[in-house]
Short mmCIF file of C-alpha atoms in Angstrom, two decimals:
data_model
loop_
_atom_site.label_atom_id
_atom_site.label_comp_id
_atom_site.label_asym_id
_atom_site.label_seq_id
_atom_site.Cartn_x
_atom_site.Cartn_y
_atom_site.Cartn_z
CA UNK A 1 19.76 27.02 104.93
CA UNK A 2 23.12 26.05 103.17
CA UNK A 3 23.11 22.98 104.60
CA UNK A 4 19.33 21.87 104.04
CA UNK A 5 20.23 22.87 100.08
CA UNK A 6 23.54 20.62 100.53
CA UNK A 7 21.43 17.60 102.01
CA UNK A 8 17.94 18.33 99.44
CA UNK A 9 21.03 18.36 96.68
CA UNK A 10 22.46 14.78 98.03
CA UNK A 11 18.87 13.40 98.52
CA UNK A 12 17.98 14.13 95.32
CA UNK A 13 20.96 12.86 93.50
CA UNK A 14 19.62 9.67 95.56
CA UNK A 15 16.49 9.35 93.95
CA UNK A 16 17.73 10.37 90.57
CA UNK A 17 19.60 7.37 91.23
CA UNK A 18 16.81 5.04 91.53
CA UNK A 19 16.00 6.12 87.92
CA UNK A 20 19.13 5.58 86.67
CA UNK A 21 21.68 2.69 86.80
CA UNK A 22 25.38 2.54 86.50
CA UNK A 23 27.14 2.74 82.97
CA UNK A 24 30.70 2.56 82.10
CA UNK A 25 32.34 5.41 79.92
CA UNK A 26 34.33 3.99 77.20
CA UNK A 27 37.31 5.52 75.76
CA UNK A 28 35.65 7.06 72.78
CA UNK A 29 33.05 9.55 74.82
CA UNK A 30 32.89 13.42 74.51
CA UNK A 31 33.02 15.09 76.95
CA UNK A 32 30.95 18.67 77.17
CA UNK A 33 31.76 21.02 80.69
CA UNK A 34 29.82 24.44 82.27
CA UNK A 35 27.61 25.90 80.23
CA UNK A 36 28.25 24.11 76.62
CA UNK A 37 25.96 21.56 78.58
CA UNK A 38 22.94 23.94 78.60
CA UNK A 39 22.98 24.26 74.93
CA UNK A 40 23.11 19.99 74.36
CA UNK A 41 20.14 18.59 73.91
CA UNK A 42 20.53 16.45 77.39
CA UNK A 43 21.44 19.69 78.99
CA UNK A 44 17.80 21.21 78.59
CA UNK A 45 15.56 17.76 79.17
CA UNK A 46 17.75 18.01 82.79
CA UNK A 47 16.99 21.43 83.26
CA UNK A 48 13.20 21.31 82.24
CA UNK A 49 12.59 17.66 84.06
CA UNK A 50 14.20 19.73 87.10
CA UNK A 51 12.02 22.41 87.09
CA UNK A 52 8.79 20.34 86.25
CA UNK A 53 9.42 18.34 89.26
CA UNK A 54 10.36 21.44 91.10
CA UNK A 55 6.69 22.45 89.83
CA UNK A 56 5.02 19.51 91.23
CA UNK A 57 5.00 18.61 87.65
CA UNK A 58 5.69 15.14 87.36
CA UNK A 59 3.50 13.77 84.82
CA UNK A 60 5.03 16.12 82.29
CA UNK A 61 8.25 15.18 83.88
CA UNK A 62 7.85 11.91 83.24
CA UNK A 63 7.09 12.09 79.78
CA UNK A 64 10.85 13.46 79.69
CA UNK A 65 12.14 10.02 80.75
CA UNK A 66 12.34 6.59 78.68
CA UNK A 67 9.66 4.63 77.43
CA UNK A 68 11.04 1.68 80.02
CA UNK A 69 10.85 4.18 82.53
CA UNK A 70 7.36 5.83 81.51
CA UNK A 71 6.17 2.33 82.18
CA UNK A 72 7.76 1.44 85.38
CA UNK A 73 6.76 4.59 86.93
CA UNK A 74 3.20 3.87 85.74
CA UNK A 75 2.71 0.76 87.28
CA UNK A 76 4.16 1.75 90.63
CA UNK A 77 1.07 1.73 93.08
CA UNK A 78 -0.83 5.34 93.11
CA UNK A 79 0.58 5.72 97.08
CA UNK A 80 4.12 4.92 96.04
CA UNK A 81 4.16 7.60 93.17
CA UNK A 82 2.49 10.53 95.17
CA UNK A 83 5.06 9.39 97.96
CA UNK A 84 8.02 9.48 95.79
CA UNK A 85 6.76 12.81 94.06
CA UNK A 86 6.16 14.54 96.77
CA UNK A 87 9.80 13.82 98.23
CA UNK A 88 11.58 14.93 94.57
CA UNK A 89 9.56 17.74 94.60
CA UNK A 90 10.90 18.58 98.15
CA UNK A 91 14.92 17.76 97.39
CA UNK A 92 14.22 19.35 93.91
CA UNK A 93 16.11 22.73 93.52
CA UNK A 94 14.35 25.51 90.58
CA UNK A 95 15.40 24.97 86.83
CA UNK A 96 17.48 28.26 87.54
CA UNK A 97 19.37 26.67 89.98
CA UNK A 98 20.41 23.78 88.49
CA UNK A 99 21.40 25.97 85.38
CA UNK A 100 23.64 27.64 87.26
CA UNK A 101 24.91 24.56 89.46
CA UNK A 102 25.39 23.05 85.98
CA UNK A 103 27.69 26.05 84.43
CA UNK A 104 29.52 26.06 87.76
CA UNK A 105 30.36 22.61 87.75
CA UNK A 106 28.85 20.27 85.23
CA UNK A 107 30.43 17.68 83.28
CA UNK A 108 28.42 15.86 80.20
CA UNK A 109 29.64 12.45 79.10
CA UNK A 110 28.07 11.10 75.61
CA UNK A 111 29.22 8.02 74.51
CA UNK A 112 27.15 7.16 71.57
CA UNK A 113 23.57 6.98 72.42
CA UNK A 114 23.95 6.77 76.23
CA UNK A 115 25.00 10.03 78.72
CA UNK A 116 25.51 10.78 81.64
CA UNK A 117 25.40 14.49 83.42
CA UNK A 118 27.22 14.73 86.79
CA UNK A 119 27.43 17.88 88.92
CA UNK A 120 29.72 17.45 91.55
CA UNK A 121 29.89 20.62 93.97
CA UNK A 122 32.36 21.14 97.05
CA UNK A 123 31.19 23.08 100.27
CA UNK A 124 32.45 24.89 102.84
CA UNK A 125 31.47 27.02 105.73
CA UNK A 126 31.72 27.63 109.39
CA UNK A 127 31.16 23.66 109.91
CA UNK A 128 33.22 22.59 107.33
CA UNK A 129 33.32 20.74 104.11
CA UNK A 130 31.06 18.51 102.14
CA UNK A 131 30.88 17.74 98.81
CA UNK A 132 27.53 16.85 96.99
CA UNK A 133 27.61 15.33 93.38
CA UNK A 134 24.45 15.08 91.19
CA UNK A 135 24.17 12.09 88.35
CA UNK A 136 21.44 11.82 86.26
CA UNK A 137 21.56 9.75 82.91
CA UNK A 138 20.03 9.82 79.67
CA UNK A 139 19.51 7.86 76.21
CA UNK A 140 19.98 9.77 72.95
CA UNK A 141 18.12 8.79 69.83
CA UNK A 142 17.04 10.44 66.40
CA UNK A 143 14.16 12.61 68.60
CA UNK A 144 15.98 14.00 71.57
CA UNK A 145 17.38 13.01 74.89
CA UNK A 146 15.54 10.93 77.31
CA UNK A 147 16.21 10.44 81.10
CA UNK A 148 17.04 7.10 81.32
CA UNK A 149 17.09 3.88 84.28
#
């Protein structure tokens, strides 16, 4: 079962990246670790778009993302959508979990109005080690914090 939640964890952080794309940090970010994150407003929309999609949720959880990615998402064919919700909702872990993934090992870059949340988590057991790191990133304007491409 550990290892299923290590590889749901890796795919997920997979598809979160097709919603997201790389950004650069610049020198002037803040950085906010553990549980400081939950309390940041980028901290909860990750934790409730989590557990809507853990929910099967994900027309509320899309209204959690961008307006650019609202509409990309929209006009994805119906097939492709229910496909790629039903595999997020399968690699998805509970809004719990990722609350206490986060506290264990989050780290919460703002730099201006971009972010970018990464929890990175090392593994070991019988079988070995593995490591399985989580990025998800947002846009911050004057009305909250928006998961972002």
């Amino acid at each position: 079962m550990n290892m299923e939640r290590r590889a749901v964890q890796a795919a997920s952080a997979a598809i979160l990246a097709f919603f997201a794309a790389a950004a650069g940090v610049s020198a002037a970010a803040a950085e906010v670790k553990g549980a400081a994150i939950l309390e940041h407003a980028c901290g909860k929309t990750a934790v409730k778009q989590m557990g809507l999609v853990n929910g099967g949720n994900m027309a509320e959880a899309m209204k959690l993302g961008t307006p650019e990615m609202q509409k990309e998402w929209n006009a994805m064919p119906v097939e492709d959508r229910t496909m790629l919700t039903g595999m997020m909702k399968e690699m998805s872990v509970s809004s719990a979990q990722l609350s206490a993934d986060i506290k264990a090992a989050g780290l919460l870059v703002v730099d201006g109005a971009s972010a970018t949340l990464t929890v990175k988590q090392e593994h070991e057991d019988a079988n070995g080690s593995s490591t399985s790191t989580m990025t998800q990133q947002f846009k911050i304007d004057g009305k909250g914090c928006w998961i972002s491409k």
